[in-house]
Tab-separated table of C-alpha atoms in Angstrom:
chain	number	residue	atom	x	y	z
A	102	MET	CA	16.338	28.979	28.038
A	103	GLN	CA	18.258	25.631	28.489
A	104	ARG	CA	14.773	23.839	30.072
A	105	ALA	CA	12.869	25.303	27.304
A	106	ASN	CA	15.582	23.943	24.931
A	107	PHE	CA	16.108	20.436	26.807
A	108	LEU	CA	12.165	20.228	26.190
A	109	LYS	CA	12.016	21.187	22.575
A	110	HIS	CA	15.776	19.381	21.458
A	111	VAL	CA	16.440	16.645	23.841
A	112	ALA	CA	14.390	13.333	23.729
A	113	GLN	CA	13.095	12.989	27.339
A	114	THR	CA	11.689	9.133	27.487
A	115	SER	CA	8.714	10.195	30.346
A	116	PRO	CA	6.062	12.629	30.126
A	117	ALA	CA	7.497	14.512	33.260
A	118	PRO	CA	10.982	14.704	33.652
A	119	MET	CA	12.160	15.349	36.805
A	120	ALA	CA	14.248	18.178	34.946
A	121	LEU	CA	16.791	19.012	37.753
A	122	GLU	CA	19.446	21.506	35.975
A	123	ILE	CA	22.934	20.108	36.704
A	124	ALA	CA	25.784	22.221	36.974
A	125	GLY	CA	28.380	20.098	38.397
A	126	GLY	CA	28.840	17.113	40.861
A	127	GLU	CA	30.955	16.399	44.156
A	128	GLY	CA	31.330	13.179	45.919
A	129	VAL	CA	27.203	11.885	46.922
A	130	TYR	CA	26.368	15.335	45.760
A	131	LEU	CA	24.834	16.489	43.212
A	132	ILE	CA	24.214	20.821	41.993
A	133	ASP	CA	21.794	22.531	40.618
A	134	THR	CA	22.643	26.022	38.012
A	135	ALA	CA	21.215	27.922	41.324
A	136	GLY	CA	23.706	25.897	43.518
A	137	GLN	CA	21.603	23.654	45.340
A	138	ARG	CA	23.070	20.324	46.246
A	139	TYR	CA	21.379	17.142	46.094
A	140	LEU	CA	22.194	14.253	47.487
A	141	ASP	CA	21.909	11.390	45.038
A	142	LEU	CA	20.930	8.484	46.158
A	143	ILE	CA	20.626	6.166	42.973
A	144	ALA	CA	24.343	7.001	41.946
A	145	GLY	CA	22.811	7.454	38.235
A	146	ILE	CA	21.274	4.368	38.501
A	147	GLY	CA	24.211	2.106	40.042
A	148	VAL	CA	26.953	3.922	37.833
A	149	SER	CA	28.643	6.660	40.624
A	150	ALA	CA	30.112	3.408	42.472
A	151	LEU	CA	32.731	6.237	43.986
A	152	GLY	CA	30.337	9.008	43.796
A	153	HIS	CA	30.633	12.078	41.220
A	154	ASN	CA	33.584	13.044	40.286
A	155	HIS	CA	35.887	10.958	42.412
A	156	PRO	CA	39.187	12.575	41.894
A	157	ALA	CA	41.469	9.227	41.451
A	158	VAL	CA	38.623	8.449	38.224
A	159	VAL	CA	39.296	12.458	37.063
A	160	GLN	CA	42.670	12.157	36.697
A	161	ALA	CA	42.298	9.189	34.540
A	162	VAL	CA	40.413	10.107	32.401
A	163	GLN	CA	42.315	13.088	32.004
A	164	GLN	CA	45.631	11.679	31.660
A	165	GLN	CA	44.291	9.503	28.742
A	166	ALA	CA	42.269	12.349	27.219
A	167	GLY	CA	45.498	13.778	27.146
A	168	THR	CA	47.739	10.775	25.093
A	169	TYR	CA	45.032	9.156	22.684
A	170	MET	CA	41.675	8.998	22.182
A	171	HIS	CA	39.846	7.147	19.398
A	172	THR	CA	41.300	3.956	17.507
A	173	LEU	CA	40.169	0.444	16.834
A	174	VAL	CA	39.159	-0.977	19.724
A	175	TYR	CA	37.534	-4.505	19.931
A	176	GLY	CA	41.032	-6.091	19.873
A	177	GLU	CA	43.114	-5.279	16.923
A	178	PHE	CA	45.610	-2.818	18.335
A	179	VAL	CA	47.187	-3.414	21.954
A	180	LEU	CA	45.621	-0.580	23.799
A	181	GLY	CA	47.205	-0.163	27.639
A	182	PRO	CA	43.995	0.906	29.307
A	183	GLN	CA	42.249	-2.131	27.687
A	184	VAL	CA	45.126	-4.563	28.611
A	185	GLU	CA	45.459	-2.613	32.244
A	186	LEU	CA	41.695	-3.359	33.128
A	187	ALA	CA	41.332	-7.089	31.233
A	188	THR	CA	44.343	-8.307	32.724
A	189	LEU	CA	42.932	-6.257	37.117
A	190	LEU	CA	39.853	-7.631	36.376
A	191	CYS	CA	40.739	-11.280	35.521
A	192	SER	CA	43.457	-11.330	38.386
A	193	GLN	CA	39.727	-10.642	40.752
A	194	LEU	CA	37.757	-13.259	38.790
A	195	PRO	CA	37.466	-17.341	39.103
A	196	ASP	CA	39.848	-19.200	36.485
A	197	GLY	CA	36.769	-19.880	33.933
A	198	LEU	CA	36.557	-16.266	33.457
A	199	ASP	CA	39.802	-14.956	31.994
A	200	ASN	CA	38.721	-13.498	28.136
A	201	VAL	CA	37.299	-9.783	28.177
A	202	TYR	CA	35.093	-8.525	25.392
A	203	PHE	CA	35.006	-4.502	26.442
A	204	THR	CA	30.664	-3.126	25.398
A	205	ASN	CA	29.405	0.119	25.203
A	206	SER	CA	26.784	-0.926	27.899
A	207	GLY	CA	25.249	-2.973	30.281
A	208	THR	CA	23.037	-3.518	27.492
A	209	GLU	CA	25.430	-4.384	24.640
A	210	ALA	CA	27.195	-6.346	26.923
A	211	THR	CA	23.752	-8.694	27.751
A	212	GLU	CA	24.121	-8.565	23.286
A	213	GLY	CA	27.499	-10.047	23.276
A	214	ALA	CA	26.983	-12.251	25.453
A	215	MET	CA	23.576	-13.828	23.843
A	216	LYS	CA	25.309	-14.083	20.613
A	217	LEU	CA	28.529	-15.867	22.051
A	218	ALA	CA	25.950	-18.360	23.716
A	219	LYS	CA	24.664	-19.431	20.170
A	220	ARG	CA	28.196	-19.355	18.482
A	221	VAL	CA	29.398	-22.051	21.783
A	222	THR	CA	26.056	-24.402	21.509
A	223	GLY	CA	24.522	-24.115	17.827
A	224	ARG	CA	21.170	-23.490	20.622
A	225	THR	CA	18.437	-20.696	19.546
A	226	GLU	CA	16.434	-20.670	22.760
A	227	PHE	CA	16.830	-18.865	26.541
A	228	ILE	CA	15.739	-19.094	28.651
A	229	SER	CA	15.301	-15.722	32.049
A	230	ALA	CA	13.557	-14.171	35.048
A	231	THR	CA	10.034	-13.137	34.727
A	232	ARG	CA	10.670	-9.310	35.777
A	233	ALA	CA	14.260	-9.283	35.125
A	234	TYR	CA	15.646	-6.084	33.018
A	235	HIS	CA	18.932	-6.740	30.950
A	236	GLY	CA	18.673	-4.175	28.646
A	237	SER	CA	16.535	-2.115	26.152
A	238	THR	CA	18.268	-2.990	22.686
A	239	GLN	CA	15.456	-5.802	20.725
A	240	GLY	CA	17.805	-8.452	21.788
A	241	ALA	CA	18.090	-7.765	25.935
A	242	ALA	CA	14.671	-6.289	25.249
A	243	SER	CA	13.026	-9.710	24.008
A	244	LEU	CA	14.522	-10.712	27.275
A	245	MET	CA	11.659	-8.917	29.660
A	246	TRP	CA	8.164	-10.309	31.364
A	247	PRO	CA	6.176	-9.179	31.751
A	248	LYS	CA	5.780	-6.923	28.666
A	249	ASP	CA	4.476	-3.646	29.815
A	250	PHE	CA	7.443	-2.286	28.067
A	251	THR	CA	8.172	-4.068	24.810
A	252	ARG	CA	4.875	-4.617	23.263
A	253	ALA	CA	4.676	-1.450	21.469
A	254	PHE	CA	7.826	-2.872	20.008
A	255	HIS	CA	7.020	-6.772	18.355
A	256	PRO	CA	7.964	-8.921	17.080
A	257	LEU	CA	11.470	-8.761	19.035
A	258	LEU	CA	13.594	-12.371	18.823
A	259	PRO	CA	11.658	-15.913	19.452
A	260	GLY	CA	13.385	-18.733	21.165
A	261	ILE	CA	12.209	-16.535	24.497
A	262	ARG	CA	11.153	-18.810	28.132
A	263	HIS	CA	10.988	-17.966	31.061
A	264	LEU	CA	10.924	-18.830	34.565
A	265	ASP	CA	10.206	-17.079	37.897
A	266	PHE	CA	13.274	-16.112	40.091
A	267	ASN	CA	13.675	-19.064	43.216
A	268	CYS	CA	11.152	-21.530	41.842
A	269	THR	CA	12.996	-24.620	42.016
A	270	PRO	CA	10.249	-26.614	39.978
A	271	CYS	CA	10.637	-24.692	36.604
A	272	LEU	CA	14.370	-25.162	36.320
A	273	ASP	CA	12.674	-28.345	34.163
A	274	ARG	CA	12.626	-25.712	31.696
A	275	ILE	CA	15.892	-25.589	31.155
A	276	THR	CA	16.690	-28.680	28.305
A	277	GLU	CA	19.263	-29.534	25.112
A	278	GLN	CA	17.313	-26.959	23.380
A	279	THR	CA	18.381	-24.184	26.075
A	280	ALA	CA	21.659	-22.236	24.452
A	281	ALA	CA	21.750	-20.158	27.758
A	282	VAL	CA	20.126	-19.158	31.266
A	283	ILE	CA	20.570	-15.484	31.315
A	284	LEU	CA	19.776	-14.238	35.281
A	285	GLU	CA	20.486	-11.056	37.728
A	286	THR	CA	22.401	-12.146	40.500
A	287	VAL	CA	20.167	-10.105	42.363
A	288	GLN	CA	17.258	-8.840	40.910
A	289	ALA	CA	17.054	-5.274	40.315
A	290	GLU	CA	13.921	-3.590	38.807
A	291	TRP	CA	11.779	-5.922	40.648
A	292	GLY	CA	12.784	-3.891	43.924
A	293	ILE	CA	16.140	-6.190	45.332
A	294	ARG	CA	15.519	-10.303	45.026
A	295	LYS	CA	18.458	-12.132	46.496
A	296	PRO	CA	18.480	-15.580	44.811
A	297	ARG	CA	18.400	-18.221	47.275
A	298	PRO	CA	22.037	-20.090	47.528
A	299	GLU	CA	20.468	-23.087	46.959
A	300	TRP	CA	18.562	-22.312	44.246
A	301	ILE	CA	20.949	-20.541	42.300
A	302	ARG	CA	23.264	-23.240	42.715
A	303	ALA	CA	20.783	-25.873	41.452
A	304	VAL	CA	20.171	-23.011	38.305
A	305	ARG	CA	24.429	-23.774	37.804
A	306	ARG	CA	23.894	-27.964	37.902
A	307	ARG	CA	20.819	-27.545	35.259
A	308	CYS	CA	23.189	-26.030	33.358
A	309	ASP	CA	26.002	-28.172	33.277
A	310	GLU	CA	23.799	-31.096	33.206
A	311	THR	CA	22.271	-29.634	29.593
A	312	GLY	CA	24.801	-28.265	28.581
A	313	ALA	CA	23.401	-24.755	29.002
A	314	LEU	CA	25.417	-21.633	30.007
A	315	LEU	CA	24.811	-19.856	32.648
A	316	ILE	CA	25.303	-15.636	32.491
A	317	LEU	CA	25.216	-13.370	35.123
A	318	ASP	CA	24.195	-10.329	34.854
A	319	GLU	CA	25.895	-8.131	37.217
A	320	ILE	CA	25.638	-4.937	35.395
A	321	GLN	CA	23.420	-3.410	38.869
A	322	ALA	CA	24.913	-5.899	41.024
A	323	GLY	CA	28.666	-6.324	40.253
A	324	MET	CA	31.452	-3.409	41.420
A	325	GLY	CA	31.085	-3.912	45.537
A	326	ARG	CA	27.405	-2.507	45.652
A	327	THR	CA	26.456	-5.872	47.405
A	328	GLY	CA	29.530	-5.775	49.597
A	329	THR	CA	31.222	-8.278	47.744
A	330	LEU	CA	33.284	-7.392	44.656
A	331	PHE	CA	30.801	-9.403	42.312
A	332	ALA	CA	27.748	-10.343	43.378
A	333	PHE	CA	27.912	-14.305	42.782
A	334	ALA	CA	30.960	-14.455	45.244
A	335	GLN	CA	28.497	-15.349	47.804
A	336	TYR	CA	26.666	-17.683	46.845
A	337	GLY	CA	29.248	-20.657	45.928
A	338	VAL	CA	28.535	-20.235	41.792
A	339	VAL	CA	30.874	-19.087	38.938
A	340	PRO	CA	29.166	-17.898	36.078
A	341	ASP	CA	30.000	-18.976	32.309
A	342	VAL	CA	29.990	-15.930	30.796
A	343	LEU	CA	29.630	-12.535	32.980
A	344	LEU	CA	28.406	-9.325	32.233
A	345	LEU	CA	29.467	-6.035	34.140
A	346	ALA	CA	28.890	-2.572	33.472
A	347	LYS	CA	27.433	1.036	35.277
A	348	GLY	CA	29.608	1.427	38.328
A	349	PHE	CA	32.071	-1.131	36.522
A	350	GLY	CA	33.079	2.734	34.401
A	351	GLY	CA	32.977	4.720	37.087
A	352	GLY	CA	30.585	7.985	35.893
A	353	MET	CA	32.275	6.972	31.756
A	354	PRO	CA	29.846	5.122	29.280
A	355	LEU	CA	32.016	0.868	30.102
A	356	GLY	CA	30.548	-2.601	30.150
A	357	ALA	CA	32.155	-6.120	29.389
A	358	PHE	CA	31.088	-9.563	28.969
A	359	VAL	CA	33.704	-12.316	30.793
A	360	ALA	CA	34.415	-15.941	29.429
A	361	ARG	CA	36.541	-18.213	29.367
A	362	ARG	CA	38.755	-17.970	26.144
A	363	ALA	CA	37.862	-21.165	24.696
A	364	LEU	CA	34.296	-19.484	24.471
A	365	MET	CA	34.842	-15.915	23.275
A	366	GLU	CA	37.403	-17.792	20.529
A	367	THR	CA	34.318	-18.535	19.135
A	368	LEU	CA	34.003	-15.159	17.792
A	369	THR	CA	36.625	-14.601	15.883
A	370	ASN	CA	35.917	-17.316	12.463
A	371	ASN	CA	32.894	-18.528	10.942
A	372	PRO	CA	31.981	-15.340	10.214
A	373	VAL	CA	35.592	-13.514	11.306
A	374	LEU	CA	34.710	-10.249	13.323
A	375	GLY	CA	31.321	-11.927	14.492
A	376	HIS	CA	31.008	-9.524	17.355
A	377	ILE	CA	32.263	-5.625	16.538
A	378	THR	CA	32.079	-2.154	17.977
A	379	THR	CA	33.243	1.265	17.477
A	380	PHE	CA	33.303	2.622	21.305
A	381	GLY	CA	33.192	-0.041	23.304
A	382	GLY	CA	36.567	-0.402	25.267
A	383	HIS	CA	37.027	3.374	24.355
A	384	PRO	CA	40.659	3.951	26.061
A	385	VAL	CA	39.429	6.829	27.761
A	386	SER	CA	36.048	5.006	29.495
A	387	CYS	CA	38.887	1.756	30.927
A	388	ALA	CA	41.179	4.571	32.279
A	389	ALA	CA	37.649	5.372	33.913
A	390	GLY	CA	37.174	1.496	34.888
A	391	VAL	CA	40.689	1.034	35.903
A	392	ALA	CA	40.896	3.848	38.419
A	393	VAL	CA	37.360	2.491	39.977
A	394	LEU	CA	38.275	-1.170	40.444
A	395	GLN	CA	42.281	-0.134	41.391
A	396	THR	CA	40.313	2.511	44.057
A	397	LEU	CA	38.081	-0.846	45.164
A	398	LEU	CA	41.337	-2.632	45.454
A	399	GLU	CA	43.034	-0.235	47.311
A	400	GLN	CA	40.513	1.269	50.093
A	401	PRO	CA	38.662	-1.958	51.418
A	402	GLU	CA	37.080	-0.519	53.847
A	403	LEU	CA	34.787	0.681	50.800
A	404	LEU	CA	34.284	-2.801	50.492
A	405	ALA	CA	34.053	-4.217	54.076
A	406	ASP	CA	31.662	-0.847	55.379
A	407	VAL	CA	28.958	-2.086	53.295
A	408	PRO	CA	27.338	-4.371	56.029
A	409	LYS	CA	27.670	-1.578	58.802
A	410	LYS	CA	26.234	1.229	56.414
A	411	GLU	CA	23.344	-1.285	55.041
A	412	ALA	CA	21.919	-1.616	58.718
A	413	LEU	CA	22.108	1.680	59.564
A	414	PHE	CA	19.655	2.240	56.739
A	415	HIS	CA	17.698	-0.266	58.497
A	416	ARG	CA	18.159	0.710	61.357
A	417	LEU	CA	17.193	4.125	60.510
A	418	LEU	CA	14.285	3.562	57.847
A	419	VAL	CA	10.910	2.709	60.709
A	420	HIS	CA	8.046	4.268	59.963
A	421	PRO	CA	4.239	2.770	59.969
A	422	LYS	CA	4.048	3.750	55.779
A	423	ILE	CA	6.940	1.437	55.008
A	424	LEU	CA	5.893	-1.989	54.747
A	425	HIS	CA	9.388	-3.779	54.602
A	426	VAL	CA	13.160	-2.828	53.397
A	427	ARG	CA	14.264	-5.361	50.988
A	428	SER	CA	18.350	-4.758	50.402
A	429	ALA	CA	21.727	-6.308	49.178
A	430	GLY	CA	24.312	-4.775	50.500
A	431	LEU	CA	24.114	-0.447	49.664
A	432	TRP	CA	21.179	-1.344	47.363
A	433	MET	CA	17.744	-0.863	49.156
A	434	ALA	CA	14.265	-1.330	47.755
A	435	VAL	CA	11.692	0.538	50.580
A	436	GLU	CA	7.797	-0.165	50.037
A	437	LEU	CA	5.223	1.440	50.888
A	438	SER	CA	1.744	1.426	49.249
A	439	ASP	CA	1.527	2.126	46.219
A	440	PHE	CA	2.733	3.620	43.660
A	441	ASP	CA	0.680	7.636	43.572
A	442	GLU	CA	2.870	7.370	47.938
A	443	ILE	CA	6.455	6.531	45.485
A	444	ARG	CA	5.539	9.137	43.165
A	445	ARG	CA	4.656	11.940	46.207
A	446	VAL	CA	7.644	11.130	48.237
A	447	ILE	CA	10.181	10.859	45.679
A	448	ALA	CA	9.357	14.720	45.096
A	449	GLY	CA	8.938	15.792	48.521
A	450	CYS	CA	12.637	14.104	48.678
A	451	LEU	CA	13.385	16.104	45.437
A	452	GLU	CA	12.417	18.819	47.253
A	453	ARG	CA	14.748	18.591	50.125
A	454	GLY	CA	17.654	17.956	48.700
A	455	LEU	CA	17.171	14.150	48.194
A	456	ILE	CA	17.356	12.302	44.842
A	457	THR	CA	15.238	9.113	44.985
A	458	ASP	CA	13.876	6.903	42.479
A	459	TRP	CA	11.350	4.049	41.754
A	460	PHE	CA	11.395	-0.100	40.290
A	461	LEU	CA	10.005	-0.669	36.687
A	462	PHE	CA	8.770	-4.125	37.723
A	463	ASN	CA	7.712	-2.917	41.449
A	464	GLU	CA	5.736	0.589	41.128
A	465	ARG	CA	5.800	0.479	45.387
A	466	SER	CA	9.185	0.725	46.378
A	467	LEU	CA	11.907	3.201	45.911
A	468	ARG	CA	15.347	2.881	44.989
A	469	ILE	CA	18.095	3.540	47.245
A	470	ALA	CA	22.018	2.645	45.525
A	471	PRO	CA	24.063	5.209	46.702
A	472	PRO	CA	27.884	6.190	46.339
A	473	LEU	CA	29.684	3.275	48.163
A	474	THR	CA	32.014	6.617	49.815
A	475	ILE	CA	28.683	7.676	51.584
A	476	THR	CA	29.328	8.212	55.603
A	477	GLU	CA	26.864	6.821	57.516
A	478	GLU	CA	26.206	10.761	58.399
A	479	GLU	CA	24.378	11.038	55.052
A	480	ILE	CA	23.280	8.449	55.198
A	481	THR	CA	20.947	9.615	58.147
A	482	TRP	CA	20.860	12.919	57.282
A	483	ALA	CA	18.915	10.294	54.052
A	484	CYS	CA	16.851	8.297	56.107
A	485	GLY	CA	15.979	12.050	58.013
A	486	VAL	CA	14.675	13.280	55.071
A	487	LEU	CA	13.041	10.773	53.897
A	488	LEU	CA	10.687	9.896	56.639
A	489	ALA	CA	9.952	13.674	56.466
A	490	ALA	CA	9.175	13.360	53.055
A	491	LEU	CA	6.877	10.248	54.162
A	492	ASP	CA	5.283	12.024	57.416
A	493	ASP	CA	4.589	15.020	54.794
A	494	ASP	CA	1.198	14.600	53.208
A	495	GLY	CA	1.378	17.799	51.468
A	496	GLY	CA	4.645	17.228	50.282
A	497	ALA	CA	7.549	20.036	51.141
A	498	GLY	CA	8.881	21.078	53.901
A	499	GLU	CA	11.873	23.591	54.402
């Protein structure tokens, strides 16, 4: 009955949803209504960075829910969880990133940052990378190229130009008409593509030369996913605006765009309330965010162990059908031959109790982004399942 009502009353975004009936979650596992445990190798697309139902996050949520929940959240009331999270977050960021605007999600963070860039620069042109994904609302979706996922919703925002990731000649497209360049620090939906350090530093220099803002999207790359709290720290650059979400809330809806106070203050006048939100920075979500960030800081081994776990995946994921494994910490794309093979392996893994997925702009790769808490034993088991699914042309095994 529940499955039938799901298909009848809950909007689906694909013609063939997984339709797992989730009854609970614990650590790296999801549990269905039949008691079957599934190792979640994608962590809700990078959201559950500390795993499902992490005790610190659950306690923070329960405590705040019993204190107060919704009230005005957009910078009018002094809300303890917001202040605590903003203060803690800024203490871990460079001096140029000291003011936080909380949002519901990464998409809303993108939208807010785009409005901020227009307001600060007085310009309307944006440059994003091909095969990038910054969200699905109309402003964020306007940044996407190719247009496979957006063409049905045109017209979108005008004034969007694109460059290829790691393309040096393309930097000439950044001019005095550019309000901002918005890039993922590591491209996610193209199948985990890291920037060349010299290239992303050249982007920073070109933005400085032209007066364009540099917006780095760490919605997926942030909160330890790549082995440092923020991926940009590995490249010797500091953005003008930083986007966060997904793992930032540890399972609760939470995002943010972060900039220096002088930039953010432009949203307070001409007009007043230049950007507002009903639920962004919800006290319960911010309490969860505090718990996530405190846990990452108090348990440094979670980040310190990322390279070792990344290397273990690389050692184990060796198979004639695996063409390549790209990674940025505990974030990987396992490249196979084509989408039919991807779908077959995803189905075979699911029948064996392992959840994997694919990428929007790379139909030849499997997505791996487990909770940072995954153990070496769990990695070994997961890789064994994946290899067995590759071996089994017929699908399921025991």
